[in-house]
Coordinates of C-alpha atoms and ligand atoms in Angstrom, one line a residue:
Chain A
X1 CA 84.7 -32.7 -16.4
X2 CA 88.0 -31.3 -17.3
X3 CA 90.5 -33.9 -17.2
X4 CA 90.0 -37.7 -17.5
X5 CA 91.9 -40.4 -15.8
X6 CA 94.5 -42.2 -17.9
X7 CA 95.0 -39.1 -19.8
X8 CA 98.6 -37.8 -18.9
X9 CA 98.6 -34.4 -18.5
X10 CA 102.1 -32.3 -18.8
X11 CA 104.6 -34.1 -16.8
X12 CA 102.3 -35.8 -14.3
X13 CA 101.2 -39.2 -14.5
X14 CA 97.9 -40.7 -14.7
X15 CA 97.3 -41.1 -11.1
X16 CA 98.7 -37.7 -10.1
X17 CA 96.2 -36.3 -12.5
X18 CA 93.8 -37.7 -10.5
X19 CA 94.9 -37.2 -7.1
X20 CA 95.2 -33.7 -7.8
X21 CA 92.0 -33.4 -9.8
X22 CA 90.0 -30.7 -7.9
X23 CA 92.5 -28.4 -7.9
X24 CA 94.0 -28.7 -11.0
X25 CA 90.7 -27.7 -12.8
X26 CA 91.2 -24.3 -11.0
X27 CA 92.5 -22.2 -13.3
X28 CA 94.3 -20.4 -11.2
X29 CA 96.8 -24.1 -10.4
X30 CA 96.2 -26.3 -14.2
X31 CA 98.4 -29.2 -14.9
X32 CA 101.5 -26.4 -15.0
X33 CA 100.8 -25.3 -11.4
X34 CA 100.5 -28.7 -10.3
X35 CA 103.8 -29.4 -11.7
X36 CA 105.0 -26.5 -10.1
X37 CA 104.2 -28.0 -6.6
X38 CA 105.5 -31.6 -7.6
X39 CA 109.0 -30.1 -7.9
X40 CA 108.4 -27.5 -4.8
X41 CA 110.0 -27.8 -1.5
X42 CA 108.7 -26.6 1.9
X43 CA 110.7 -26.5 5.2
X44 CA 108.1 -26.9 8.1
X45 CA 110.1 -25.7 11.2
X46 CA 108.5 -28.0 14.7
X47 CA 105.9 -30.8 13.8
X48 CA 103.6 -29.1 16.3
X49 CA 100.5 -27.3 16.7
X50 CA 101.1 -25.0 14.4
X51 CA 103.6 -27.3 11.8
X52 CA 100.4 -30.5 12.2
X53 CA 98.2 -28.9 9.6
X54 CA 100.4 -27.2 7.5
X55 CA 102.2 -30.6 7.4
X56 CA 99.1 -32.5 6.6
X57 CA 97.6 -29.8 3.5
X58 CA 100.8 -29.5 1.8
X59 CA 101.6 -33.1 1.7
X60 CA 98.0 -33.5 0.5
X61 CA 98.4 -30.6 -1.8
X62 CA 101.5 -32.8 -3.5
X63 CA 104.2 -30.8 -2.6
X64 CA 107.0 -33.0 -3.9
X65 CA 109.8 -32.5 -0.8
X66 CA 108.5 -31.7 3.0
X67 CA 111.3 -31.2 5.4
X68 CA 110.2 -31.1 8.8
X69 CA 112.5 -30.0 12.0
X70 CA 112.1 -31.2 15.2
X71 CA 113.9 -32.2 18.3
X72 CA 111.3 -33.2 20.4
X73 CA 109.1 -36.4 20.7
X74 CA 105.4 -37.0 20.8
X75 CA 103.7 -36.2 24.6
X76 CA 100.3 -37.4 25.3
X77 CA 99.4 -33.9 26.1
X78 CA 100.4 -32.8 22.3
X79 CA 97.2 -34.3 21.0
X80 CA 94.9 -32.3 22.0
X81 CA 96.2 -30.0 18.6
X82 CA 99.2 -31.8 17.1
X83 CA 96.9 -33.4 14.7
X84 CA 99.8 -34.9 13.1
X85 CA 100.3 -37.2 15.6
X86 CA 98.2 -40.2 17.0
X87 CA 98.0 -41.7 20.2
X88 CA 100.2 -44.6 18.9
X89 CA 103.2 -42.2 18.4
X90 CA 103.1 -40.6 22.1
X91 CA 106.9 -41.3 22.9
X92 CA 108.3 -41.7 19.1
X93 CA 109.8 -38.7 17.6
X94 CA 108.2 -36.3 15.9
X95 CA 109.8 -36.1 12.6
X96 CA 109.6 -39.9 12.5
X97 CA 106.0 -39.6 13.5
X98 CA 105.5 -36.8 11.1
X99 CA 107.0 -39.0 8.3
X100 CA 104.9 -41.9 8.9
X101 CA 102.0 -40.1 8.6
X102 CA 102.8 -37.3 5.7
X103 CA 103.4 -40.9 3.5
X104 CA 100.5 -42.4 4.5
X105 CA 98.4 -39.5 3.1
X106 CA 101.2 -39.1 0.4
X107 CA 103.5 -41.7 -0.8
X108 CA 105.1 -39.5 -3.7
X109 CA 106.1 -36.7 -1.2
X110 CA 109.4 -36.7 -0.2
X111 CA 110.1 -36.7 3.2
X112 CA 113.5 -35.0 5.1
X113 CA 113.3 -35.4 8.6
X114 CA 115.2 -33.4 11.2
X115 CA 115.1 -34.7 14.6
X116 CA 117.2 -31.7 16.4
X117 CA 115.8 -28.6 17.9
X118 CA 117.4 -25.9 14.7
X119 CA 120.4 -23.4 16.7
X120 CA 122.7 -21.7 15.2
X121 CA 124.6 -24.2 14.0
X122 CA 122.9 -25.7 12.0
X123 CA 120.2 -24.0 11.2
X124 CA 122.1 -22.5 7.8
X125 CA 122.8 -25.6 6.4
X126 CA 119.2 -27.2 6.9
X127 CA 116.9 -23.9 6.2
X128 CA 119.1 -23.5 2.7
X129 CA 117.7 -24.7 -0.8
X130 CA 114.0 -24.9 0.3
X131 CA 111.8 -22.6 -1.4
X132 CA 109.3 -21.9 1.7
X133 CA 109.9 -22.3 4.8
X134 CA 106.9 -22.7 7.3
X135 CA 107.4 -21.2 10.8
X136 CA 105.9 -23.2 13.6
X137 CA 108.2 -23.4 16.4
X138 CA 106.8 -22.4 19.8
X139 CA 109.8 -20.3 21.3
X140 CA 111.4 -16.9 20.8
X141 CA 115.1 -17.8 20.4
X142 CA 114.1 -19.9 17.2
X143 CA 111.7 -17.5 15.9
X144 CA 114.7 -15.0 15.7
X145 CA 116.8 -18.0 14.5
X146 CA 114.4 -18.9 11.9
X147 CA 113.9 -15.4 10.7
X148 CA 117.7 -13.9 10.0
X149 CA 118.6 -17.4 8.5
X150 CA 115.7 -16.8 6.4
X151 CA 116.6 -13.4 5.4
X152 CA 120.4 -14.2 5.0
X153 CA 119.8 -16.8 2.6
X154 CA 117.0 -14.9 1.0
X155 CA 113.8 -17.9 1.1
X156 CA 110.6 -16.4 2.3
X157 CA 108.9 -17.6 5.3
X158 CA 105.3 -17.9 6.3
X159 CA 104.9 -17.1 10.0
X160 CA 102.6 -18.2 12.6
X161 CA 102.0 -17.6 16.1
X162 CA 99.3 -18.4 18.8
X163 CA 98.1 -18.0 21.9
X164 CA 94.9 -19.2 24.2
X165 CA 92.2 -17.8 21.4
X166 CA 94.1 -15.6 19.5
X167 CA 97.1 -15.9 16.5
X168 CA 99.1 -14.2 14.3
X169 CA 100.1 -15.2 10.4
X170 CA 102.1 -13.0 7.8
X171 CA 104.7 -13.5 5.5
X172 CA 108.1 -12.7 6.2
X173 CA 111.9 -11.9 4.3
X174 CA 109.8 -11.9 0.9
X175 CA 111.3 -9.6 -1.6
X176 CA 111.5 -5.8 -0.4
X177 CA 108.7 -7.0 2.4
X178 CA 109.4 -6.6 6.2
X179 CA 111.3 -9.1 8.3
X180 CA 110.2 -10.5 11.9
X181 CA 112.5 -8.0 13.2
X182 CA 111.3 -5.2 11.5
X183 CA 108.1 -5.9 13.7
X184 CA 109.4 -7.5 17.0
X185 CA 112.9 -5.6 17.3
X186 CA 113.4 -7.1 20.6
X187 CA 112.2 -10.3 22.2
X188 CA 110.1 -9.7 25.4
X189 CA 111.8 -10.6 28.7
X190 CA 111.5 -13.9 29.6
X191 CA 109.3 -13.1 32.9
X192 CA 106.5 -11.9 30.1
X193 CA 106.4 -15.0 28.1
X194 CA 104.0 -17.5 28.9
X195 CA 104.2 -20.7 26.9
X196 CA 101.4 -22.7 25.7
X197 CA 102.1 -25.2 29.2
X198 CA 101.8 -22.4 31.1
X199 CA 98.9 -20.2 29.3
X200 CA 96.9 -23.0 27.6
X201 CA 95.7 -23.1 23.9
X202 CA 92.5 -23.9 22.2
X203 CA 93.3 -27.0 19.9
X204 CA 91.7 -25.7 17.2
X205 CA 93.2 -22.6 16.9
X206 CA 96.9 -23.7 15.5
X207 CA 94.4 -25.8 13.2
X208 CA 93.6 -22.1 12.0
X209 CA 96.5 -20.7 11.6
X210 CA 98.6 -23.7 10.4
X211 CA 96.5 -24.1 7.2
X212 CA 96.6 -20.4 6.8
X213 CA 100.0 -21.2 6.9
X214 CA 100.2 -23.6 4.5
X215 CA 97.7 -21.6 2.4
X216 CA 100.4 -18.9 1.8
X217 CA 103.0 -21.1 1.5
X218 CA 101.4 -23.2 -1.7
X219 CA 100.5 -19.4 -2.9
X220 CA 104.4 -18.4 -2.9
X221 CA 105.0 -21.5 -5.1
X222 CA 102.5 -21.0 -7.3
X223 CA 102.5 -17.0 -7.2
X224 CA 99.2 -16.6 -7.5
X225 CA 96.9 -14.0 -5.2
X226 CA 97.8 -11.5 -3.1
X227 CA 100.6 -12.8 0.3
X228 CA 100.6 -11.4 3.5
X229 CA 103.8 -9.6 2.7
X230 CA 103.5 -6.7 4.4
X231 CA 100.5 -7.5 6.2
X232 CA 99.8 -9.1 9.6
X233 CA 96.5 -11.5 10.0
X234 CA 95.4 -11.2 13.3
X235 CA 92.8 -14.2 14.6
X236 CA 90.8 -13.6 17.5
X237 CA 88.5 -17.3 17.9
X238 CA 86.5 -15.7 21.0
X239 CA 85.2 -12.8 18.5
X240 CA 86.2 -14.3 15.7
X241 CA 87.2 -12.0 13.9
X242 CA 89.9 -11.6 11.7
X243 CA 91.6 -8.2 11.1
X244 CA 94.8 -7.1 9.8
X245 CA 97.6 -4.4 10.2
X246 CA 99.8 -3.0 8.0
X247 CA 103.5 -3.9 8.1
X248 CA 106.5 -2.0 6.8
X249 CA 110.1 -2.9 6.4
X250 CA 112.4 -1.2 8.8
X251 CA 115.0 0.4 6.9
X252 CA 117.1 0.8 10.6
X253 CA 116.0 -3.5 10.8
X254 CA 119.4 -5.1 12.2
X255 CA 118.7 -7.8 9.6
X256 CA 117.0 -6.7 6.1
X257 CA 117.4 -2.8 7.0
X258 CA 119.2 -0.9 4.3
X259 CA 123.0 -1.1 7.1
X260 CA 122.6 -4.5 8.3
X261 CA 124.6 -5.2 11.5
X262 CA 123.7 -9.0 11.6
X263 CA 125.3 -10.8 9.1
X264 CA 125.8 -14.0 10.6
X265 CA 123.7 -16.2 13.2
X266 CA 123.9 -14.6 16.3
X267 CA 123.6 -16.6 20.2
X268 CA 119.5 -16.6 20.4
X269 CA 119.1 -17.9 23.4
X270 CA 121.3 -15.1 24.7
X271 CA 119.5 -12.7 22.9
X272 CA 116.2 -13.7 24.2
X273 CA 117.6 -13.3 27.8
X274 CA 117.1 -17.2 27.8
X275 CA 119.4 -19.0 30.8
X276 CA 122.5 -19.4 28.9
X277 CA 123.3 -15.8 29.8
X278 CA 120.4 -13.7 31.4
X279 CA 122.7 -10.5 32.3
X280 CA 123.8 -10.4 29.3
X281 CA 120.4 -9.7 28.1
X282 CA 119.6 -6.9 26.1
X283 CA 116.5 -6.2 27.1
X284 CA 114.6 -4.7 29.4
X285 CA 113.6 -7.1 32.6
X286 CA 111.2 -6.5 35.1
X287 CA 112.0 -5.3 38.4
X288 CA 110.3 -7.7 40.7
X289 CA 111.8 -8.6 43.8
X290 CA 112.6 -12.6 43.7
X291 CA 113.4 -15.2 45.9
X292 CA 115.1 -18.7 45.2
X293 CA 113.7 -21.8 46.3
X294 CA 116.4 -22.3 48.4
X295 CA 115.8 -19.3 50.5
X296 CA 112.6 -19.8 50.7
X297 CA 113.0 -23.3 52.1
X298 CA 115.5 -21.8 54.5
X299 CA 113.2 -18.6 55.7
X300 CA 110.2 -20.9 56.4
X301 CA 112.4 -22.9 58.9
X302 CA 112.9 -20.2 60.9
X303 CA 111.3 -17.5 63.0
X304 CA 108.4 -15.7 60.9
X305 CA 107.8 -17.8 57.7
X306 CA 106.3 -15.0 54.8
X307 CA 103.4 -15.6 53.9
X308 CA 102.7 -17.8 50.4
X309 CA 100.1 -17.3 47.6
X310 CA 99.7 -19.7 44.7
X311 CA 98.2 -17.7 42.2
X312 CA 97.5 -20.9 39.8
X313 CA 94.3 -21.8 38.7
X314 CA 92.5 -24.8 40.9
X315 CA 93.5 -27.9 39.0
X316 CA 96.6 -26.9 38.3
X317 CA 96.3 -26.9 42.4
X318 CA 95.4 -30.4 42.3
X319 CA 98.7 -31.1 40.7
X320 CA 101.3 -29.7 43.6
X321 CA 100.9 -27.3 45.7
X322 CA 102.7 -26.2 49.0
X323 CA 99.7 -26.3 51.4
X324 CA 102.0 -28.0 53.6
X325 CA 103.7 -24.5 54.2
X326 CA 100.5 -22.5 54.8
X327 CA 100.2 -21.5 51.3
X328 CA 96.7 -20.0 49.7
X329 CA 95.1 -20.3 46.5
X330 CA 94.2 -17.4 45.1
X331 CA 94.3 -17.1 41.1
X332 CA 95.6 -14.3 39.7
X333 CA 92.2 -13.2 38.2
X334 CA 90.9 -12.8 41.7
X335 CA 94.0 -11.3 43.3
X336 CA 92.5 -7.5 43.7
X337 CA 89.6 -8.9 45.8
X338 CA 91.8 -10.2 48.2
X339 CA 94.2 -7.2 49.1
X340 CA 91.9 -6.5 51.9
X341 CA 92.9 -9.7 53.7
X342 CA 96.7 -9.0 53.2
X343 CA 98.9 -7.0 55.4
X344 CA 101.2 -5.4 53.1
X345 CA 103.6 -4.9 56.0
X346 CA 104.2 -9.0 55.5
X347 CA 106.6 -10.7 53.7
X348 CA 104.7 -12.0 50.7
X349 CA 106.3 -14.9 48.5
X350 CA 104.0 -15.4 45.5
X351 CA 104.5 -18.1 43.4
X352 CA 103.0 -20.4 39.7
X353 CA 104.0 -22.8 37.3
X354 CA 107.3 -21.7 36.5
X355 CA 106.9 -17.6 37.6
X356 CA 105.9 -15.7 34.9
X357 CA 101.8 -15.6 36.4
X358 CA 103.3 -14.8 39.3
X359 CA 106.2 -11.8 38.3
X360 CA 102.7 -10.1 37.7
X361 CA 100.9 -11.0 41.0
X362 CA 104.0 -9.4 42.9
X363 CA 103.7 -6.0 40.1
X364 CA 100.1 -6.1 40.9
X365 CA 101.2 -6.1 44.5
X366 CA 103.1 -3.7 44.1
X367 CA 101.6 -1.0 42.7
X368 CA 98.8 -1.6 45.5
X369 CA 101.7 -0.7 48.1
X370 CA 103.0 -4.2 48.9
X371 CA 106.6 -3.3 49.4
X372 CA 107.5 -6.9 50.8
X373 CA 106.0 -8.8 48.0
X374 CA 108.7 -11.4 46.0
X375 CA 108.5 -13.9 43.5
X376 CA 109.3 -17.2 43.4
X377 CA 111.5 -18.0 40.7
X378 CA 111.5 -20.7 38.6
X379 CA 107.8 -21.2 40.4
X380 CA 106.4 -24.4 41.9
X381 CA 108.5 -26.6 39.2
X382 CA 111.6 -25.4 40.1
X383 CA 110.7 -26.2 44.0
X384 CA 109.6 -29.9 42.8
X385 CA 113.1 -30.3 41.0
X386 CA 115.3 -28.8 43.6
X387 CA 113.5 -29.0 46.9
X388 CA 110.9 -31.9 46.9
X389 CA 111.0 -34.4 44.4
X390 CA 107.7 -35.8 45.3
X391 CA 105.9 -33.2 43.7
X392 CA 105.3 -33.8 40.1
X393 CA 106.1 -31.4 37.8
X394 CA 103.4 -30.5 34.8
Chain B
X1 CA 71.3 2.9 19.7
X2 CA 74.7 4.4 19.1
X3 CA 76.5 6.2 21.2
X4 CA 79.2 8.5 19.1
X5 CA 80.6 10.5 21.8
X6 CA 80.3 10.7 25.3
X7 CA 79.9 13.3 28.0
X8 CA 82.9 15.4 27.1
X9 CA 81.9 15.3 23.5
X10 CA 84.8 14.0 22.2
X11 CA 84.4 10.6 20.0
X12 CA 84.2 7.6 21.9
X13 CA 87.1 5.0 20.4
X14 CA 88.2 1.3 21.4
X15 CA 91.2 -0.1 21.9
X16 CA 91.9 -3.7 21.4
X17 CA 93.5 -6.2 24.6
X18 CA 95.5 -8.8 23.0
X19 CA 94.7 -12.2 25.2
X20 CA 98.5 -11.7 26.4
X21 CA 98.0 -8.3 28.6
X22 CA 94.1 -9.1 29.5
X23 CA 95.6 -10.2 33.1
X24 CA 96.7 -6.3 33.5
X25 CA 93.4 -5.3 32.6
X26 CA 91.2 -7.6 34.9
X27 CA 90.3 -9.8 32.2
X28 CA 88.4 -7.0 29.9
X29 CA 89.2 -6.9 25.6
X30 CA 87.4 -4.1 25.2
X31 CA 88.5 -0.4 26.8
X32 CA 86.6 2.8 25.7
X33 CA 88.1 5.9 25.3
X34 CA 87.0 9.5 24.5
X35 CA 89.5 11.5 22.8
X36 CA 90.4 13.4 19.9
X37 CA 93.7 11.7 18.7
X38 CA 95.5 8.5 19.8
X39 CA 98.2 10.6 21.6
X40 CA 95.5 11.6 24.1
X41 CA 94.8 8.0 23.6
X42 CA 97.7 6.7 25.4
X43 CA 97.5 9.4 27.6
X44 CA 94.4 8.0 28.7
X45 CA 95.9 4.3 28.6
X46 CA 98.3 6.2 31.3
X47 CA 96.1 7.5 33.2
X48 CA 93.6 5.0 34.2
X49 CA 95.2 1.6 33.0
X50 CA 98.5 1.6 34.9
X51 CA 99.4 -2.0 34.7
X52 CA 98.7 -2.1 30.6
X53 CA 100.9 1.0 30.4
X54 CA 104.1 -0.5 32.5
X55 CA 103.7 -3.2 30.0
X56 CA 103.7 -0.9 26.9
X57 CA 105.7 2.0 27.6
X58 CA 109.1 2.1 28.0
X59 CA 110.4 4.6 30.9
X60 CA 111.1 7.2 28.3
X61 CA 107.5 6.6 27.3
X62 CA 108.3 5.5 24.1
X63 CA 106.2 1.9 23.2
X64 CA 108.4 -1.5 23.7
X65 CA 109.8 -3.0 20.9
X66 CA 108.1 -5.9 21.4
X67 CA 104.7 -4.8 21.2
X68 CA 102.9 -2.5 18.3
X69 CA 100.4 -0.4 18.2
X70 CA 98.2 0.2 15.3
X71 CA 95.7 3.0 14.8
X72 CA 93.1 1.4 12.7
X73 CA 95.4 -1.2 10.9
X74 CA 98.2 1.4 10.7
X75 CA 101.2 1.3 12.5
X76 CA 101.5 4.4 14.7
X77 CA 105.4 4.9 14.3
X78 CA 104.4 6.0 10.7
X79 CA 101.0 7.7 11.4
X80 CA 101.8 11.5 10.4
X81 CA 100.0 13.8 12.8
X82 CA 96.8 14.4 10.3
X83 CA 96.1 11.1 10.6
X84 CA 96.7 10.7 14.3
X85 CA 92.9 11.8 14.8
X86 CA 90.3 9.3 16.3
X87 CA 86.8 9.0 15.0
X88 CA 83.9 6.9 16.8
X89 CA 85.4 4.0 14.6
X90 CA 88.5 4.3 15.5
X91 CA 90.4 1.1 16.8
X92 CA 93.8 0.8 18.5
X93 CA 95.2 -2.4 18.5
X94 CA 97.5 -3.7 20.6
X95 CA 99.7 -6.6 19.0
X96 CA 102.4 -8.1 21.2
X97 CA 105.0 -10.7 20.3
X98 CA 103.4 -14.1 20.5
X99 CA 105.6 -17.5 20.3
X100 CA 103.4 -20.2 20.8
X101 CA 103.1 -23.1 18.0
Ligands
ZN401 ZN1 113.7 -6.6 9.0

């Protein structure tokens, strides 16, 4: 029984002293460290999966300013994970949702909310003057975004990334440590990146990674322990297991390498082959054969229609489907145990979601000889928004 | 009982399949290979898993950017050839870019 309540310790009062009793009697936090996190701030970047729990511990942990970015609002599919937001908020935004509840768990924390999706506009003005930021955004463009505004203004960032079982958490642009780029130099083409709608995600496992998160980010503050600078976590929930690998900086790193050739934000979406300008990516895209939903609506009209798989799993099935044109189910996991029943002399349209499952099928395809195979782009979504209506789109 | 090597004698390694690339390798996490460094290694990875080596090799054969590989924690663009040896323990792990939050 360290510290009693009523007895003001350093500059925090009575009731903060007891709030924060259990950890300041670790020595390695004490009234100073405490302090230290009263006049802290931490920029959590998307109030989602990952952004939920790292939200929730550092509010709890009395960081005194949150800021939390985020143009999007609460869906009713987000709580199965986005633990920061209740079924009441479902159609609110999330910063305002996330505000709510950071000063119901902590009224002294000050909240900054940021209800836009961070670009290069703006991102230098809002990541600036935090001492942490926390990376949880679910997209490529503004992991790139996050990370050269980061390293341009010189305020370490604790990373995070999942996906289905698995994650990733390190700490990036932190003194002579590596940068996001000096590990990812380019962003995969867009046909290889399956979001969380499209590839699912155990709830818990942003729970994981987010306090992890948050873990590291309260270390930075307090500087105590050993970061993952220059170190990559790696979570595996299935095996559970957690390893790690080694990180370097990149001294060629277009960003923190020793002849920088970004200096300024950069177009991200462009860079990440997104839609504002897909030739102009600089990466490497597949070369599957595609077709449009407009020609495919055209070519089953007329004479031979192709054939059409749906390589989906069955309830997304349940959700849309185009039956109605003689397509099969046949999920991609069971794919090779069909070829026998396919003629690769056919015309083959293969299509999923939104086409990344099924750029794979047709490579599959293929490499198994089917010349004729194509893949339909912008998958069964983009038929519901531009060809039939009626379908819902998930 | 363990099995350190297999019929050609050679150590019998394991390469980790991030969840990402399990679709190009029919679902499995796990592949064994029996070689004596991790150049023979990919070698092998060209060989006999097609699909997983369109996804990590460029067509000059050189890995994407977007993917690393690690030789028991260590990233293999800095692995000097001495330590470029496998051993029964030896694991490769595949870590691609992941965005989801
Ligand atoms: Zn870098």
């Amino acid at each position: 029984m360290a510290i009693g309540a009523g007895r003001r310790v350093a500059g925090l009062t009575p009731e903060e002293t007891l709030r924060y009793h259990r950890q300041i009697i670790l020595p390695q936090v004490g009234p100073a460290g405490q302090e230290r996190l009263k006049h802290a701030s931490v920029l959590i970047v998307g109030a989602g999966g990952l952004g939920s729990p790292a939200a929730l511990y550092l509010a709890a942990a009395g960081v005194g300013r949150l800021g939390v970015v985020d143009g999007d609002v609460v869906e009713l599919s987000n709580l199965q994970r986005q633990v920061l937001h209740d079924t009441p908020s479902v159609g609110r935004s999330k910063t305002e949702s996330a505000g709510r509840r950071i000063a119901r768990i902590n009224p002294d924390v000050r909240i900054e909310e940021y209800p836009v999706r961070l670009d290069s506009g703006n991102a230098m003005s809002i990541l600036d003057g935090w001492d942490v930021v926390v990376d949880g955004s679910d997209n490529f463009p503004t992991r790139y975004l996050v990370n050269d505004a980061c390293v341009l203004l010189g305020v370490p960032f604790v990373y995070g990334a999942i996906f289905r079982f698995e994650g990733q958490a390190s700490v990036f642009a932190h003194g002579d440590g590596p940068c996001y780029r000096c590990l990812f130099r380019d962003p995969p083409p867009p046909e290889m990146v399956p979001s969380c709608a499209e590839a699912g995600v155990l709830g818990v496992l942003p729970g994981l990674v987010g306090t992890i998160q948050a873990t590291e980010a309260i270390k930075l503050v307090l500087g105590i322990g050993d970061p993952l600078v220059g170190r990559l976590l790696l979570v595996d929930t299935l095996a559970m297991q957690f390893r790690e690998v080694e990180l370097r900086r990149d001294p060629g790193c277009a960003v923190c390498g020793d002849a920088p050739t970004i200096t300024e934000l950069i177009d991200y979406e462009e860079f990440c082959g997104g839609a504002a300008a897909p030739s102009a990516a600089p990466v490497e895209r597949p070369s599957v054969p595609e077709i449009d939903v407009e020609e495919l609506r055209a070519r089953i009209g007329v004479g031979q229609p192709p054939r059409i798989l749906d390589v989906r799993e069955p309830h997304e099935w349940r959700i849309s489907n185009l039956e109605a044109y003689g397509a099969r189910l046949v999920p991609l996991g069971q794919l090779q145990d069909v070829l026998d029943e396919l003629d690769p002399a056919e015309d083959v349209v293969i299509y999923c979601r939104t086409g990344h499952r099924s750029a794979i099928a047709v490579q599959q395809l293929a490499s198994a000889g089917f010349e004729k195979a194509l893949n339909l782009r912008g998958g069964i979504n983009e038929w519901a928004r531009r060809i039939d209506p009626s379908l819902p789109t998930y | 009982m363990i099995v350190t090597a297999g019929v050609s004698g050679l150590p019998r390694m394991t390469v980790h399949v991030p969840a990402p690339l399990r679709e190009l390798t029919g679902g499995r996490d796990r592949l064994h290979f029996e070689a004596r460094t991790v150049d023979d290694v990919l070698e092998l990875i060209r060989e006999t898993e097609p699909l997983l080596a369109g996804r990590l090799f460029a067509d000059d054969g050189s890995v994407r950017r977007y993917i690393n590989l690690f030789l028991n924690g260590a990233d293999l663009r800095h692995l000097e050839a001495a330590d470029r040896t496998v051993s029964r323990d030896s694991v490769l792990s595949i870590v691609p870019s992941v965005a989801g939050g």
